[in-house]
Coordinates of C-alpha atoms in Angstrom, one line a residue:
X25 CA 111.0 89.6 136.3
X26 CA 110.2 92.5 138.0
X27 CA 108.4 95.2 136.4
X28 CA 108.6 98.1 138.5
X29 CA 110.8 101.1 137.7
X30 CA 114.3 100.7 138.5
X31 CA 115.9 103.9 140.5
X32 CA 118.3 106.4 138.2
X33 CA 119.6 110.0 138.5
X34 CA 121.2 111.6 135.9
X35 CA 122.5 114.9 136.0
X36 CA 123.4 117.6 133.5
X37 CA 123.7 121.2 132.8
X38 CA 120.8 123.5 133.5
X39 CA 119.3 125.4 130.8
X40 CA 118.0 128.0 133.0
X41 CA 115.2 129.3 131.1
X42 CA 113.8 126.3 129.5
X43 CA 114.3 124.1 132.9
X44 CA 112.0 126.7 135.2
X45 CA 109.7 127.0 132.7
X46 CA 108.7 123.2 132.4
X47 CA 108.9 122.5 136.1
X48 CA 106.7 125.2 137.1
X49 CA 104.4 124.4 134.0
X50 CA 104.4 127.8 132.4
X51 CA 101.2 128.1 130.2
X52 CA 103.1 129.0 126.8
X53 CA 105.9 126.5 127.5
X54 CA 102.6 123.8 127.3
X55 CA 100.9 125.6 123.9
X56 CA 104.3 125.0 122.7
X57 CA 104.8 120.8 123.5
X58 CA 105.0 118.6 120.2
X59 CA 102.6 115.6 121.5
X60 CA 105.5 113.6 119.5
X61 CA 107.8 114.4 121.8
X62 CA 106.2 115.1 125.4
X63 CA 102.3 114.1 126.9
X64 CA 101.3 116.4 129.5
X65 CA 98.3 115.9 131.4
X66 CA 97.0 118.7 132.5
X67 CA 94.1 116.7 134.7
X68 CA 97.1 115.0 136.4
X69 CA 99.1 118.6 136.9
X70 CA 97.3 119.0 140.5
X71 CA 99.3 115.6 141.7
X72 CA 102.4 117.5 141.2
X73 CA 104.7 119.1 143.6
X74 CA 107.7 121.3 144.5
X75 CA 110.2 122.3 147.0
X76 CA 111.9 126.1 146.8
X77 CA 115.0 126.4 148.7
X78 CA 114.4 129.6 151.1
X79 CA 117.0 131.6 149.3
X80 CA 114.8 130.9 145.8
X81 CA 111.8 132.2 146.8
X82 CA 110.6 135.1 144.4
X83 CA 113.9 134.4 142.5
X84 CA 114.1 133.3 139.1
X85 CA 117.0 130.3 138.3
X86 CA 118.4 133.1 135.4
X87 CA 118.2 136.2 138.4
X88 CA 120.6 133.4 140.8
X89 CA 122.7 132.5 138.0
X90 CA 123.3 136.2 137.7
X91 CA 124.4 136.6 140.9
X92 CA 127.0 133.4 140.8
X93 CA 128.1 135.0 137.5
X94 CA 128.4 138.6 140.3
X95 CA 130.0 136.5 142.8
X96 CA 132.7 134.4 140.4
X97 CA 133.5 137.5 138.6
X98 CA 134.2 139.9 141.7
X99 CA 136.2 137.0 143.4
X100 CA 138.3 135.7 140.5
X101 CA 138.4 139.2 138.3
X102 CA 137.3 136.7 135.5
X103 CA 134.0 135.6 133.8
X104 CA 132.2 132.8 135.1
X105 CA 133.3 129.6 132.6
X106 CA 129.5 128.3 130.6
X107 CA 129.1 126.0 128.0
X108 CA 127.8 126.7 125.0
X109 CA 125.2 124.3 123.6
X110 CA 124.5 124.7 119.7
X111 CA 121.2 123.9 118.5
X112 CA 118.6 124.0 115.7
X113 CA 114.9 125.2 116.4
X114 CA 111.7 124.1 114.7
X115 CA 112.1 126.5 111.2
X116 CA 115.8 125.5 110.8
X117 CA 117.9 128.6 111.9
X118 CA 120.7 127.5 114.0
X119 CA 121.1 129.0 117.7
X120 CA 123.6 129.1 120.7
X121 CA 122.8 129.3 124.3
X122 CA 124.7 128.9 127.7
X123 CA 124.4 126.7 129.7
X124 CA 125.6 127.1 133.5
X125 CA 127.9 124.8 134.9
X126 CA 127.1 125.9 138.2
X127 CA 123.6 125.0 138.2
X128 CA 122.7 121.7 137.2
X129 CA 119.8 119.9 137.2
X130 CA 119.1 115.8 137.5
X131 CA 116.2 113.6 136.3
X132 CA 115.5 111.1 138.6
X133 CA 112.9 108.1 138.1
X134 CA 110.4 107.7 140.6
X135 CA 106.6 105.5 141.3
X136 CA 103.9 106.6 141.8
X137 CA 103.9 106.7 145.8
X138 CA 106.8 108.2 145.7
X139 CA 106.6 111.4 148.6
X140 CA 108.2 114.6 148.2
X141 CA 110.1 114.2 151.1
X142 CA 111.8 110.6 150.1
X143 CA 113.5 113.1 147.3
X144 CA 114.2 115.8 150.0
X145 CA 115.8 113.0 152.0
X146 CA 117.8 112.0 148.8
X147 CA 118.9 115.6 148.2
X148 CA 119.8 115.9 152.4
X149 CA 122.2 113.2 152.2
X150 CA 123.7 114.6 149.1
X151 CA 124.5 117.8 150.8
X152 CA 126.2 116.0 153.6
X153 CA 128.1 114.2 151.6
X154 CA 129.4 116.7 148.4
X155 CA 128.5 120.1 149.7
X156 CA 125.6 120.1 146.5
X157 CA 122.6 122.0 147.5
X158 CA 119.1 121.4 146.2
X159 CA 117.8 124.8 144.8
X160 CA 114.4 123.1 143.6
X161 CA 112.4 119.5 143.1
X162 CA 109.9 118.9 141.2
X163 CA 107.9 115.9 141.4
X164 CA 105.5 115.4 138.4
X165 CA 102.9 113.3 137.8
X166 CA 101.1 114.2 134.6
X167 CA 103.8 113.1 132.0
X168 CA 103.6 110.4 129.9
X169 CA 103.2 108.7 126.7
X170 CA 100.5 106.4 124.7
X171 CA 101.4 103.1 123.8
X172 CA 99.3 103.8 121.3
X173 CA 98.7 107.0 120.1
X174 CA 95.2 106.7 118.3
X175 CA 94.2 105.2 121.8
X176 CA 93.7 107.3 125.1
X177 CA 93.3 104.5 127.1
X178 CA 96.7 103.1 126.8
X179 CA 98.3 106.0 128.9
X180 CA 101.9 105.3 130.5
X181 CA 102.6 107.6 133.4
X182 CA 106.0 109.0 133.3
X183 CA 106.2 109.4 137.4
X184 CA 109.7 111.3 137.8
X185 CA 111.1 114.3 139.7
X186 CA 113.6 117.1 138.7
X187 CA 116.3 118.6 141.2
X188 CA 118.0 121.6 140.3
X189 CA 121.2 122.0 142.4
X190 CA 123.8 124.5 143.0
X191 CA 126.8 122.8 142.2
X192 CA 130.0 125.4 143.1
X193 CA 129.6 126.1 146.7
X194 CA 132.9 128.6 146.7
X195 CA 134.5 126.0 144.7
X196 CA 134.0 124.1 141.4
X197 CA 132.8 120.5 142.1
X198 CA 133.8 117.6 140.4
X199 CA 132.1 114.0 140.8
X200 CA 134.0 111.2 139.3
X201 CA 132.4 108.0 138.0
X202 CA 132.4 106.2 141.6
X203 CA 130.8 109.5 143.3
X204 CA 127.8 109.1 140.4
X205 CA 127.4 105.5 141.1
X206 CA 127.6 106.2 144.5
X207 CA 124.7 108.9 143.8
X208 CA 122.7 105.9 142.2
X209 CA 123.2 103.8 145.2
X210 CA 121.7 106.7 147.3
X211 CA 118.4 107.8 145.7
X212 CA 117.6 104.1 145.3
X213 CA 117.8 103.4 149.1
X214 CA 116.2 107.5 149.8
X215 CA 112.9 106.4 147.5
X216 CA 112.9 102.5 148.4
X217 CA 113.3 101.7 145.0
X218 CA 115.4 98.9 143.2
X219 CA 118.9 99.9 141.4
X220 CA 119.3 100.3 138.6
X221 CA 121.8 98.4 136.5
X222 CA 125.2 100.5 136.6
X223 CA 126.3 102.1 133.4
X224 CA 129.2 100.1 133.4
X225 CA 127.1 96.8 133.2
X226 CA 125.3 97.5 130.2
X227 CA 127.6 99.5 128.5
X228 CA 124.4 102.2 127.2
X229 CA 124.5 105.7 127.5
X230 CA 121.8 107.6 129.9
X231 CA 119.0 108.5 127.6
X232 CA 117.1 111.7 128.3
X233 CA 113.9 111.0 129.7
X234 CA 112.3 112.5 126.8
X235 CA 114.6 111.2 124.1
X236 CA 113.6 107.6 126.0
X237 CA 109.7 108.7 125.1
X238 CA 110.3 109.1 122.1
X239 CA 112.8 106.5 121.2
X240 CA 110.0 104.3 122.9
X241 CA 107.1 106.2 120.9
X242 CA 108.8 105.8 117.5
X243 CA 109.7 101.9 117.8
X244 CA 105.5 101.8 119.1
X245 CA 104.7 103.6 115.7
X246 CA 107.0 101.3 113.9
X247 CA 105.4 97.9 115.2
X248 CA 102.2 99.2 114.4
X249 CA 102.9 100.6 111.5
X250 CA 104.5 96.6 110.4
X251 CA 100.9 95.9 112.0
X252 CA 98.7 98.0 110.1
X253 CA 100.8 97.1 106.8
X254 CA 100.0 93.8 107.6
X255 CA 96.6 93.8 108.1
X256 CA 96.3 96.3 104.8
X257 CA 97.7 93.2 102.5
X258 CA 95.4 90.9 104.0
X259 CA 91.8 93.4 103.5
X260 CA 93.5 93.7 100.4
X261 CA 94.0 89.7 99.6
X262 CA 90.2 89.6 101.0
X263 CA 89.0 92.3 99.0
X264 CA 90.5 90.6 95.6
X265 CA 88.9 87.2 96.9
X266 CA 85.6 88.7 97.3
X267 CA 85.6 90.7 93.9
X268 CA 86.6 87.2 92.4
X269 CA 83.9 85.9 93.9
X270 CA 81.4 88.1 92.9
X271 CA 82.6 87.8 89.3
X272 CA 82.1 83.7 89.2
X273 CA 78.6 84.7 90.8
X274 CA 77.9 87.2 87.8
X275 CA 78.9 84.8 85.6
X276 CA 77.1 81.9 86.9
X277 CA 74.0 84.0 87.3
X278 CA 74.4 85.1 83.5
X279 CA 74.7 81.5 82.1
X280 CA 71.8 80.4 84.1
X281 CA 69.8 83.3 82.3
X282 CA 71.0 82.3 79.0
X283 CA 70.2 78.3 80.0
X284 CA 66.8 79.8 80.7
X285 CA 66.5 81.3 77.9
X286 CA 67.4 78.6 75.8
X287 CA 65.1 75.9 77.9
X288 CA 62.0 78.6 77.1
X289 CA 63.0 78.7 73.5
X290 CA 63.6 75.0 73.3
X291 CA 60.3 74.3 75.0
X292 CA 58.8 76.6 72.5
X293 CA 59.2 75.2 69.6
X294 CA 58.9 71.3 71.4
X295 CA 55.7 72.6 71.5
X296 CA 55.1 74.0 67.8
X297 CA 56.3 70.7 66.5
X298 CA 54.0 68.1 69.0
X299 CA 51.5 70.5 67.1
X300 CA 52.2 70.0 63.7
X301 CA 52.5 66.1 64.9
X302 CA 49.6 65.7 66.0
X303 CA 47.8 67.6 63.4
X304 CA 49.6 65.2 60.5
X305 CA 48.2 62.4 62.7
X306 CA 44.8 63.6 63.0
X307 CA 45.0 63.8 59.2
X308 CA 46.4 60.5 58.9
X309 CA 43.6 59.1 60.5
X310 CA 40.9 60.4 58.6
X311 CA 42.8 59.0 55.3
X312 CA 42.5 55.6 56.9
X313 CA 39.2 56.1 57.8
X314 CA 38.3 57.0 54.1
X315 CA 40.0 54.4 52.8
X316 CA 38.2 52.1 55.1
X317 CA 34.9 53.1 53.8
X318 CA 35.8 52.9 50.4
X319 CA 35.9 56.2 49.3
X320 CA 36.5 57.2 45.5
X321 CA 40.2 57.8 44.6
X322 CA 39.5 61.6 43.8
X323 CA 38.4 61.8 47.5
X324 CA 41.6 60.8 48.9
X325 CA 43.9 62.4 46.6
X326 CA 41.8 65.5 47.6
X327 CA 42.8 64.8 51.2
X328 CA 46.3 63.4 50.6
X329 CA 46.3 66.9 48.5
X330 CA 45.4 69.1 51.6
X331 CA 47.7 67.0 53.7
X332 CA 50.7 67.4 51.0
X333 CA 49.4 71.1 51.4
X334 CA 49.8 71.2 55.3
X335 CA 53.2 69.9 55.0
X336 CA 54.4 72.4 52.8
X337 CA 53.4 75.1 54.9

């Protein structure tokens, strides 16, 4: 099975503000990345590049937006129609912000030879075909993930582009499920890249590219964390082996002491009494001797005396 990336686009409403300031890699909008979320590279940031339409240059996305909100307003005499996105930020407080319908912006997967004008011929034949222009593309390089996150060398690049495009071109635009796929089948054959399987097939939802990190990220932590879990049982098993161990050695080492000390004590008093044995049969032997030379009786019961005497002490 292959393991190249497979080519997708997905396209969605711009948030203006938030879109220009990760494409063109504004310095706070980095300070401000959770690494749980997004890995940006900053030695890879230099691989990067972009494409301003001639009508963007020195323009901000919110500055045009304002002037499609001029436009729409002055040629319908009514507000330009957004869509209000609800969302939560980091301390809790809940928030609403627009987002334009007539700017809209696509993630599209590419490798890592991947040129910045495959994605200009991609966003060419687009404009032939639906009247979308691109306003801006973004090809980065320095995004990705850890497979691990404890280790650095296990760095996934994240090789995709962005392509902000204006999508009412003095009229609203509307792309139906076919014109999408169709879209799919395009950028494949623009960047030489295999198809993706169709939405239809698989019956998934697009995932955001960074919701795809982290979804990615979190069942990584999850496998290691089963891991680590794991491996914390069996130190544990080893540890409770080893202490058991070293208990039976204690032991073993304390009752060969005390054996020890028993043998010295034992040997001891082996010794006292081969002593007292011999000294009984020294004495016993001079009694026979006496009697042998036919001592008188008060001799010997003098000696049996001091030998009676011996054996009482």
């Amino acid at each position: 099975m292959s393991q190249k990336p497979k080519a997708s686009v997905h396209v969605k409403l711009c948030n203006t503000a938030q879109s220009e300031r990760h494409n063109r890699r504004d310095a706070e909008y980095i300070k401000s990345l959770s690494p749980k979320i997004l890995y940006v590279s900053l030695d890879l940031t230099k691989h990067n590049a972009s494409y301003v339409a001639p009508e963007m240059e020195g323009v901000t996305l919110d500055q045009y937006l304002e002037s499609i909100r001029v436009m729409v307003k002055e040629k319908t005499k009514r507000a330009m129609q957004e869509n209000d996105v609800k969302y939560t930020d980091k301390n809790g407080k809940p928030h609403v912000r627009k987002e334009a319908i007539p700017i809209r912006e696509c993630v599209v997967v590419t490798e890592k030879d991947t040129k910045l004008k495959d994605l200009l011929r991609f966003t060419q034949e687009v404009e032939k075909r639906w009247g979308i222009k691109a306003l801006q593309v973004h090809l980065h390089r320095d995004e990705g993930h850890y497979e691990d996150p404890d280790d650095k060398n296990t760095w996934v690049p994240n090789d995709h582009a962005h392509i902000i495009w204006d999508w009412k071109t003095g009229k609203s635009i509307k792309l139906n499920a076919d014109d999408m796929s169709t879209m799919q089948d395009m950028v494949a054959e623009a960047l030489n890249m295999e198809r993706g399987q169709k939405k239809s097939e698989i019956g998934l939802d697009h995932l955001e590219r960074n919701d795809f990190i982290l979804q990615k990220q979190e069942k990584e932590k999850k496998r290691l964390e089963e891991e680590k879990r794991k491996a914390q049982g069996e130190k544990d098993i080893a540890e409770k082996k080893a202490q058991e161990a070293k208990e039976q050695t204690r032991k073993a080492n304390e009752e060969k002491d005390e054996a020890e000390k028993k043998t010295k004590v034992t040997k001891a008093e082996l010794s006292t009494f081969q002593s007292k044995v011999t000294e009984r049969r020294v004495a016993i032997d001079r009694m026979d001797e006496d009697i042998a030379d036919g001592r008188d009786d008060g001799q010997i019961r003098k000696v049996e005396n001091g030998y009676r005497g011996g054996r009482s002490r």
